[in-house]
PDB file of C-alpha atoms in Angstrom:
ATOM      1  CA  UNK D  55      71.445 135.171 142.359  1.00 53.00           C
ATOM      2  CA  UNK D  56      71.903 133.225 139.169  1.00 79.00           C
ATOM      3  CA  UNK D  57      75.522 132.739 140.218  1.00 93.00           C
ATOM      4  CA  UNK D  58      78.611 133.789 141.926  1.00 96.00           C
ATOM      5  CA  UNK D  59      79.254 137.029 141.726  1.00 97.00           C
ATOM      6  CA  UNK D  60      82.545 138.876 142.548  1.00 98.00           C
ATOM      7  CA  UNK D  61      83.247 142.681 143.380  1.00 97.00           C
ATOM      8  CA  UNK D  62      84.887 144.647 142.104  1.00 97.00           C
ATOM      9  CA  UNK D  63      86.116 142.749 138.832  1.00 96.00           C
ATOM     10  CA  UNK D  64      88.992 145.060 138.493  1.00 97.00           C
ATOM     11  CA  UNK D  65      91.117 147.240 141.378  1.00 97.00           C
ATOM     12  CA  UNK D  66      94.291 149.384 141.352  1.00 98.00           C
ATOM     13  CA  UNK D  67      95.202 150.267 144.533  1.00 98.00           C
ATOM     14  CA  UNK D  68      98.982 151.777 145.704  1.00 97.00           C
ATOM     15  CA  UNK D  69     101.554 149.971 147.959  1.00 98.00           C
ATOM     16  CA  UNK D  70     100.585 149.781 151.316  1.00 98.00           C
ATOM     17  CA  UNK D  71      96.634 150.481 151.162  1.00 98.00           C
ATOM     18  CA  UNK D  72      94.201 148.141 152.638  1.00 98.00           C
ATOM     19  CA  UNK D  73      91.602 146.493 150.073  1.00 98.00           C
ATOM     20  CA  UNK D  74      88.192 144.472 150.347  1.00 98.00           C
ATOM     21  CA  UNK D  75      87.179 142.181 147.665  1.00 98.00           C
ATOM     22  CA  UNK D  76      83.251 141.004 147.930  1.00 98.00           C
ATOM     23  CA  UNK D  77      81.891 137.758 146.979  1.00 98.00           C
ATOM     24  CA  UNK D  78      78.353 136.828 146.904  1.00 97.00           C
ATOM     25  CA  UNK D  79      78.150 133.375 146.505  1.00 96.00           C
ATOM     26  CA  UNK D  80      74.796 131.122 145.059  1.00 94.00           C
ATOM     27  CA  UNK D  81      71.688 131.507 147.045  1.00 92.00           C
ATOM     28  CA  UNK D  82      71.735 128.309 149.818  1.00 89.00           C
ATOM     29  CA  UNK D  83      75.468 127.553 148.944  1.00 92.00           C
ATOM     30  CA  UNK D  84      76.957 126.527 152.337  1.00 90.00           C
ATOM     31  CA  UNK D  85      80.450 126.127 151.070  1.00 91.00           C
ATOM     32  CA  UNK D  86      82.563 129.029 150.106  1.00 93.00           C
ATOM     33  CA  UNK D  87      86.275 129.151 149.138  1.00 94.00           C
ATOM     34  CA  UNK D  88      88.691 131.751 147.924  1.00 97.00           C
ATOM     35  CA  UNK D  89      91.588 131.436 145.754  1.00 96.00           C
ATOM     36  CA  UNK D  90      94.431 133.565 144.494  1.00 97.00           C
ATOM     37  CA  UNK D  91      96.319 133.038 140.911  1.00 96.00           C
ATOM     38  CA  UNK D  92      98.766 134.935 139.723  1.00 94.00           C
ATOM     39  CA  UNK D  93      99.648 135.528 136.032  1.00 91.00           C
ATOM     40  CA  UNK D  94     100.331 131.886 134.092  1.00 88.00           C
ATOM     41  CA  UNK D  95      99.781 129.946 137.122  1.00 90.00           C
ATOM     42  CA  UNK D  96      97.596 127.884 138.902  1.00 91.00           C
ATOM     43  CA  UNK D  97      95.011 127.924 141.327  1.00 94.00           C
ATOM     44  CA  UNK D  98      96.149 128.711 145.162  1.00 93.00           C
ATOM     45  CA  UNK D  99      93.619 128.092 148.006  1.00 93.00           C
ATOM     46  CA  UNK D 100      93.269 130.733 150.129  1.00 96.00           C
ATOM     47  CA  UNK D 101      90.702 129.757 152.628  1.00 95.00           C
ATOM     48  CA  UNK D 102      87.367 128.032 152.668  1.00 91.00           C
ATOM     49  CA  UNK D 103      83.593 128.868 154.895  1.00 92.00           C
ATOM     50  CA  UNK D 104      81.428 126.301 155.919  1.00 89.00           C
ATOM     51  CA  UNK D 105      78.734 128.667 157.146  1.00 91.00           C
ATOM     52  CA  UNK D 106      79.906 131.166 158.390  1.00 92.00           C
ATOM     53  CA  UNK D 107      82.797 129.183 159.913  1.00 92.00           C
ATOM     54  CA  UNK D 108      86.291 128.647 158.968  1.00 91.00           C
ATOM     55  CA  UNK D 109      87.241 125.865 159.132  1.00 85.00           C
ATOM     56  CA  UNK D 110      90.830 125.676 157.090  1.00 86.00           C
ATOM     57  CA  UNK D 111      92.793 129.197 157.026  1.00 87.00           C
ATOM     58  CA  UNK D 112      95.777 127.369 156.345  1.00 87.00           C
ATOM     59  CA  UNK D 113      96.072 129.253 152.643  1.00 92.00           C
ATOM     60  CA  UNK D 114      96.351 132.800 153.895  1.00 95.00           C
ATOM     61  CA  UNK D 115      99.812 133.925 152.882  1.00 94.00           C
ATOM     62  CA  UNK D 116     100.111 136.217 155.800  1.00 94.00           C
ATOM     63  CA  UNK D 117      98.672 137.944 158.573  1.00 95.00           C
ATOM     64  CA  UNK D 118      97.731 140.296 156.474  1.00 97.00           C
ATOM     65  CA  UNK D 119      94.989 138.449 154.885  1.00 97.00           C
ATOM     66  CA  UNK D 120      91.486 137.920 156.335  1.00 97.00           C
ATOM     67  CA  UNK D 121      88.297 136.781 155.379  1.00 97.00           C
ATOM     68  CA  UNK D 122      84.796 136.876 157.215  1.00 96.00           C
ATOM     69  CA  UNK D 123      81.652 135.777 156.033  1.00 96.00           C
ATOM     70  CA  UNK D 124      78.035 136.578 157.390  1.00 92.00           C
ATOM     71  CA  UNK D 125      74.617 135.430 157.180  1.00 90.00           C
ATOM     72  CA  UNK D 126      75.908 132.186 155.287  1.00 86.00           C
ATOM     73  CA  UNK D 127      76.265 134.450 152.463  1.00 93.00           C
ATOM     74  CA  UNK D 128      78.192 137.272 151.589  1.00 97.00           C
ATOM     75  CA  UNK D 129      82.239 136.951 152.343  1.00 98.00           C
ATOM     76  CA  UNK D 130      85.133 139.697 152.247  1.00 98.00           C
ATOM     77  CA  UNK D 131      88.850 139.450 151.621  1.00 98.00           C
ATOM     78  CA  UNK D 132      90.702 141.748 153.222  1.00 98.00           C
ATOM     79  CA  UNK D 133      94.059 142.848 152.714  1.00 98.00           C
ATOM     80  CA  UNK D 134      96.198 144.899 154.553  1.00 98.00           C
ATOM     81  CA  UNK D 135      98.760 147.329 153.887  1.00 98.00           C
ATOM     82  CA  UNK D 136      98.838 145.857 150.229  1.00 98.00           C
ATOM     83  CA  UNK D 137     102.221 144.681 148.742  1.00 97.00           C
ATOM     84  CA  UNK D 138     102.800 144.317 144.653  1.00 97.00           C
ATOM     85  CA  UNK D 139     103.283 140.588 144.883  1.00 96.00           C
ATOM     86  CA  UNK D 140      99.573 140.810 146.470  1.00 97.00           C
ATOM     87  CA  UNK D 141      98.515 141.621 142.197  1.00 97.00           C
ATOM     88  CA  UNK D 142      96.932 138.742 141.120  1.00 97.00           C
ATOM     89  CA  UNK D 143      93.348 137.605 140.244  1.00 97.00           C
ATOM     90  CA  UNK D 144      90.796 136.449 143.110  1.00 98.00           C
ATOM     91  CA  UNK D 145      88.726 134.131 142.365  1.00 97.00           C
ATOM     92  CA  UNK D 146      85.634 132.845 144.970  1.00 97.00           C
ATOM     93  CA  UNK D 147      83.617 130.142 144.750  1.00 95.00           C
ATOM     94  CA  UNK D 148      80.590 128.535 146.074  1.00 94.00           C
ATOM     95  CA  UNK D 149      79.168 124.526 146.476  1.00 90.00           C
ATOM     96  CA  UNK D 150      75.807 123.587 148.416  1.00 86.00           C
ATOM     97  CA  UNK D 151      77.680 121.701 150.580  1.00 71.00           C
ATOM     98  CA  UNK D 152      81.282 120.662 151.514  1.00 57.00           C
ATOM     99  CA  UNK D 153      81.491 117.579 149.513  1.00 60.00           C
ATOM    100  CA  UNK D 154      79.977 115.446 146.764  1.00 65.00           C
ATOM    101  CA  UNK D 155      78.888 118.567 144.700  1.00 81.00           C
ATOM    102  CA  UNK D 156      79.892 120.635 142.179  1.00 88.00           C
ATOM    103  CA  UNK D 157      81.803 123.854 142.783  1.00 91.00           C
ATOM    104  CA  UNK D 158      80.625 127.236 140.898  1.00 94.00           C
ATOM    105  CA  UNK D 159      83.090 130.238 140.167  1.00 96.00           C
ATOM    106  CA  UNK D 160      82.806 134.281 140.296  1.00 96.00           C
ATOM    107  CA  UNK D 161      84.649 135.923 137.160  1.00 95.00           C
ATOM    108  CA  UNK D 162      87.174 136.983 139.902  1.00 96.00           C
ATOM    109  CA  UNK D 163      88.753 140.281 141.009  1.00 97.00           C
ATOM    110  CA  UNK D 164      91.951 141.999 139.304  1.00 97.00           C
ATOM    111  CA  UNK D 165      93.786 142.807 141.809  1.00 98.00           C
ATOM    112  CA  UNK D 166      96.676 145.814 140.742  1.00 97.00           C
ATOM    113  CA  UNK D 167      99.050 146.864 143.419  1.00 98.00           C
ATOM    114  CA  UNK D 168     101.159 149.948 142.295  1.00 97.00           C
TER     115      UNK D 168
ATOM    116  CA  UNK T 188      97.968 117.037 152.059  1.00 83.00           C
ATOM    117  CA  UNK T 189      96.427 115.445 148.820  1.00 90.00           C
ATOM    118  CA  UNK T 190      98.880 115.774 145.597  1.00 93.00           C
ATOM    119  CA  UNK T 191      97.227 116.461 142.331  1.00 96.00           C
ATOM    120  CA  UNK T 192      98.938 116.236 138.763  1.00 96.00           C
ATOM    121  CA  UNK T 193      98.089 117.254 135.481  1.00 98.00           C
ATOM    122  CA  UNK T 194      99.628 115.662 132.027  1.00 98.00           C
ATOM    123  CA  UNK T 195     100.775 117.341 129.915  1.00 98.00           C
ATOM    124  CA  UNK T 196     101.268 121.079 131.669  1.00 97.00           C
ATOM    125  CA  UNK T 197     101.474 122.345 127.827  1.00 97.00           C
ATOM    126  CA  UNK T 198      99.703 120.794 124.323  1.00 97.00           C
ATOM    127  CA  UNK T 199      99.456 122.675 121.120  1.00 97.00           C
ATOM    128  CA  UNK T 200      96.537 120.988 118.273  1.00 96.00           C
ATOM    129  CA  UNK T 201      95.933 121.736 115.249  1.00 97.00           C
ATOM    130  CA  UNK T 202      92.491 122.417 114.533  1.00 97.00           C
ATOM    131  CA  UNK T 203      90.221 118.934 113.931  1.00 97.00           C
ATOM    132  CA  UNK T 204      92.827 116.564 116.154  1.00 98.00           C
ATOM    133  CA  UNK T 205      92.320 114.758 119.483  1.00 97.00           C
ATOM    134  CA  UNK T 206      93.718 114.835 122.440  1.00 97.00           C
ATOM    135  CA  UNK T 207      93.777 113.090 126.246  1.00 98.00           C
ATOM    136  CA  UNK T 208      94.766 115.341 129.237  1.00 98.00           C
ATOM    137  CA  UNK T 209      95.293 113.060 132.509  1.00 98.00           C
ATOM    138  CA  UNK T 210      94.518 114.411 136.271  1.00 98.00           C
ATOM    139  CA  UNK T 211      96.784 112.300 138.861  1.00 98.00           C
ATOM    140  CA  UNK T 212      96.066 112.186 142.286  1.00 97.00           C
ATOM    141  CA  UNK T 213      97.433 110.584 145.782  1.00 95.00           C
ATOM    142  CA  UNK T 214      94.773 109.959 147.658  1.00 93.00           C
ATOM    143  CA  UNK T 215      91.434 108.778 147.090  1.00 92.00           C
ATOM    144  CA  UNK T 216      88.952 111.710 146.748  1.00 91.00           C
ATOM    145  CA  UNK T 217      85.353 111.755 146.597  1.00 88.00           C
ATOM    146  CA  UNK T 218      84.821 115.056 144.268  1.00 91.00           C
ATOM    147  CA  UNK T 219      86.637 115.166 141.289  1.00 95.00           C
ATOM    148  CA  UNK T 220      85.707 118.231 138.803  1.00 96.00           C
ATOM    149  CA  UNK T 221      87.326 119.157 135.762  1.00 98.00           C
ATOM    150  CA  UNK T 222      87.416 123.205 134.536  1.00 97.00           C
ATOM    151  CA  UNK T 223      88.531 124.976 131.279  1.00 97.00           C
ATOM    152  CA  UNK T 224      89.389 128.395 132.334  1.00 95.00           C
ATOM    153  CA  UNK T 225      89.157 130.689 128.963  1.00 90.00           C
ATOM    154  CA  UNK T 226      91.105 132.686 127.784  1.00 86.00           C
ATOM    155  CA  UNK T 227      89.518 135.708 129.715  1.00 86.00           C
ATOM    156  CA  UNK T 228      89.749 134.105 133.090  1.00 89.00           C
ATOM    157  CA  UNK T 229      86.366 132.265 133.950  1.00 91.00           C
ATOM    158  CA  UNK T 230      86.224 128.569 135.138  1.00 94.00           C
ATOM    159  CA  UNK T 231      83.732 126.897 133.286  1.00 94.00           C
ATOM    160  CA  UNK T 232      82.516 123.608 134.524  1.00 94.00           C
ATOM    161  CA  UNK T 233      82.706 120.582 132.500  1.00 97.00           C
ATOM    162  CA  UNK T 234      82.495 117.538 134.555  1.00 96.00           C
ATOM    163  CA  UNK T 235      81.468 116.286 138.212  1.00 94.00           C
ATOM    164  CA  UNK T 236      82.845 113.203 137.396  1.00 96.00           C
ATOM    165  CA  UNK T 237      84.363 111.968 141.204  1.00 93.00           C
ATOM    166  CA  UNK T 238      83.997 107.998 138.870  1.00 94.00           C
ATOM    167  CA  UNK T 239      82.730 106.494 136.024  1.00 96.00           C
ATOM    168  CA  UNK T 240      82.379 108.034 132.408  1.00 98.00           C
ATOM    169  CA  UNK T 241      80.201 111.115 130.965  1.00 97.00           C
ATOM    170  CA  UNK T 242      79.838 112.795 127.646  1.00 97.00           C
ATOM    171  CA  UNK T 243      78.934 116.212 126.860  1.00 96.00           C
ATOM    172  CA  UNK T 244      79.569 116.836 122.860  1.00 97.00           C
ATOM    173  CA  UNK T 245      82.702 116.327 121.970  1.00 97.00           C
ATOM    174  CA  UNK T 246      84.242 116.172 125.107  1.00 98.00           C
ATOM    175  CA  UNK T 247      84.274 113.401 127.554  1.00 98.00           C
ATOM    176  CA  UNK T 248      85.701 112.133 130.867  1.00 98.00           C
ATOM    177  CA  UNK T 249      86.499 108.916 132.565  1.00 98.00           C
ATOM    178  CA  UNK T 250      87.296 108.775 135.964  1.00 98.00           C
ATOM    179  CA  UNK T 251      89.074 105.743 137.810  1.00 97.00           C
ATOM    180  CA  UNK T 252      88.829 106.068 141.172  1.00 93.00           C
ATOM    181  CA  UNK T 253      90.532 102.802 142.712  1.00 94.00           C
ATOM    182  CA  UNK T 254      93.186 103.921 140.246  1.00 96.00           C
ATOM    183  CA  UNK T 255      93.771 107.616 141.200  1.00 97.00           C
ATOM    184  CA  UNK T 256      93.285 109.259 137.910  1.00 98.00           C
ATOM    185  CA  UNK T 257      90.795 111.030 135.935  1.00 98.00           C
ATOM    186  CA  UNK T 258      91.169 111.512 131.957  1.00 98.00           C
ATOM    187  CA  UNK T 259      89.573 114.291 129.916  1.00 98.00           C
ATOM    188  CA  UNK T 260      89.544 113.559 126.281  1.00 98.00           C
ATOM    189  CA  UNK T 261      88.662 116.554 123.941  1.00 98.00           C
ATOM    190  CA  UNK T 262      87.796 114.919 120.466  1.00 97.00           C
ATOM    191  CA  UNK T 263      88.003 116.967 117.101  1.00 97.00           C
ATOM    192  CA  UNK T 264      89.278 120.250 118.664  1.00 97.00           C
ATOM    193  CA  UNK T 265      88.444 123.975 118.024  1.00 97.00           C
ATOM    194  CA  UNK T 266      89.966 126.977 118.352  1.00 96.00           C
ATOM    195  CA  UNK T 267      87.318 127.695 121.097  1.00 95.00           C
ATOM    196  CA  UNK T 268      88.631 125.124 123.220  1.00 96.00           C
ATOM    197  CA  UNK T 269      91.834 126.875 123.756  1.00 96.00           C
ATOM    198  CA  UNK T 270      92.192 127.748 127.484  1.00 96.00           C
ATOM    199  CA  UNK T 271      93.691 125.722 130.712  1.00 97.00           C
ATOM    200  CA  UNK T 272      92.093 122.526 131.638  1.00 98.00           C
ATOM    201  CA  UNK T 273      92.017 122.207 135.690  1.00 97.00           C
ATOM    202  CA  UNK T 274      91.137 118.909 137.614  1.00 97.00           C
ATOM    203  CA  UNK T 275      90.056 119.439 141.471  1.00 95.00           C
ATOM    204  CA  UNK T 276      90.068 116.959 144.210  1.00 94.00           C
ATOM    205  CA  UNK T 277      88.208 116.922 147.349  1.00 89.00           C
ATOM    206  CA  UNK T 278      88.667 114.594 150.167  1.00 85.00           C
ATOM    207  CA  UNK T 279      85.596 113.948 152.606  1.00 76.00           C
ATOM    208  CA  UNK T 280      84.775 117.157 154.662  1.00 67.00           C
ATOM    209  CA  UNK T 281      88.219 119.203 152.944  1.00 76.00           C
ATOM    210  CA  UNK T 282      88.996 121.833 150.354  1.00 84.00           C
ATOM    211  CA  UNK T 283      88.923 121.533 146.770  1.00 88.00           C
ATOM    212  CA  UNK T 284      92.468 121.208 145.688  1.00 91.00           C
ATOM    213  CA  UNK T 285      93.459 122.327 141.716  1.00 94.00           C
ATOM    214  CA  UNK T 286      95.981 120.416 140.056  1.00 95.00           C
ATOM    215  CA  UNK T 287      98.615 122.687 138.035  1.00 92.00           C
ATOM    216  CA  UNK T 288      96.290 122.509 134.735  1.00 96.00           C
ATOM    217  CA  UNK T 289      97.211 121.760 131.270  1.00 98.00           C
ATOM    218  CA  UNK T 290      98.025 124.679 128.875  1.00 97.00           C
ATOM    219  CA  UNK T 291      96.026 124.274 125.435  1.00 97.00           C
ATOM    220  CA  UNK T 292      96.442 125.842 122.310  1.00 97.00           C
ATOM    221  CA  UNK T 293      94.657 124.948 119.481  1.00 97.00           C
ATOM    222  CA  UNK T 294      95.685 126.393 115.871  1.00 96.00           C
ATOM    223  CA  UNK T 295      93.633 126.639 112.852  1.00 95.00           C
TER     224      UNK T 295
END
């Protein structure tokens, strides 16, 4: 696609459900990273693909969180057994490769936890 | 891991004035990016700028490398421009870190 696109843009889900968030990153982007920011604040890494691989999970908040990504495309964020201070905004993005290019960014996903 | 500070964290303009926001980091990088995230949440790209100087209207951005610090220089601001400015590092084969943006508001 034309960009990075992120689904769904906006989710209310109760206490304690488990959620997927999709992003489909730029056609041929090898690099994909997630990112989490809550109201008035900044950006927090999450967790970044090369490929399909991994390479730095370091950013998951708990084991709660996971992320998989196939086909060098197309990555979910799970999260389990959702708590309210999981609300926040996630944001994906994708670059052609891991360095010396630019990053691109979805419009992100609202996450509400009631 | 790689430190990366913005300058100021808040600036309020009056419509027409200029200003310079400053991106600190510890390490040297080889990606540096600067965003303006609206006021409805999207990151907009301004500059791949990892050194040197570029223009694009009114803005501009200078990077110093050897230095550790990138400046973004917004010249004869608008409304429009309000938003948070993020810088990004990235370090060879590593993540894209976001410094803790600077806050703009500008007033007509």
């Amino acid at each position: 696609g034309a960009g990075v696109s992120q689904s769904p843009s906006n989710k209310v889900t109760e206490k304690g459900k488990d959620v997927e968030l999709r992003c489909d990153p730029i056609s041929g982007h090898t690099a994909l990273y997630w990112y989490r920011q809550r109201l008035g604040q900044g950006l927090e890494f999450l967790i970044y693909f090369q490929g399909n691989s991994a390479p730095d999970k370091s950013g998951l908040p708990s084991d709660r969180f996971s992320a998989e990504r196939t086909g060098e495309s197309v990555s979910t964020l799970t999260i389990q057994r959702t708590q309210q201070e999981d609300s926040a905004v996630y944001l994906c993005a994708s670059q052609s490769s891991l360095e010396d290019t630019e990053a691109f960014f979805g419009q992100g996903t609202r996450l509400t936890v009631v | 891991g790689i430190q990366v500070e913005q300058s100021p964290p808040d600036l309020i303009l009056q419509e027409g004035a200029n200003s310079t926001l400053r991106c600190n980091f510890s390490d040297s990088v080889n990606n540096l990016q600067w965003f303006h995230q609206n006021p409805w949440g999207q990151l907009i790209n301004l500059f791949y700028i990892p050194s040197g100087t570029k223009q694009n209207g009114r803005l501009s951005a200078t990077t110093v490398a050897t230095e550790r610090y990138s400046l973004l220089y917004i010249s004869s601001s608008q409304t429009t421009d309000s938003g948070v400015y993020f810088c990004a590092v990235e370090r060879w084969a590593d993540k894209l870190i976001f410094g803790t943006g600077t806050r703009l508001q500008v007033f007509p």
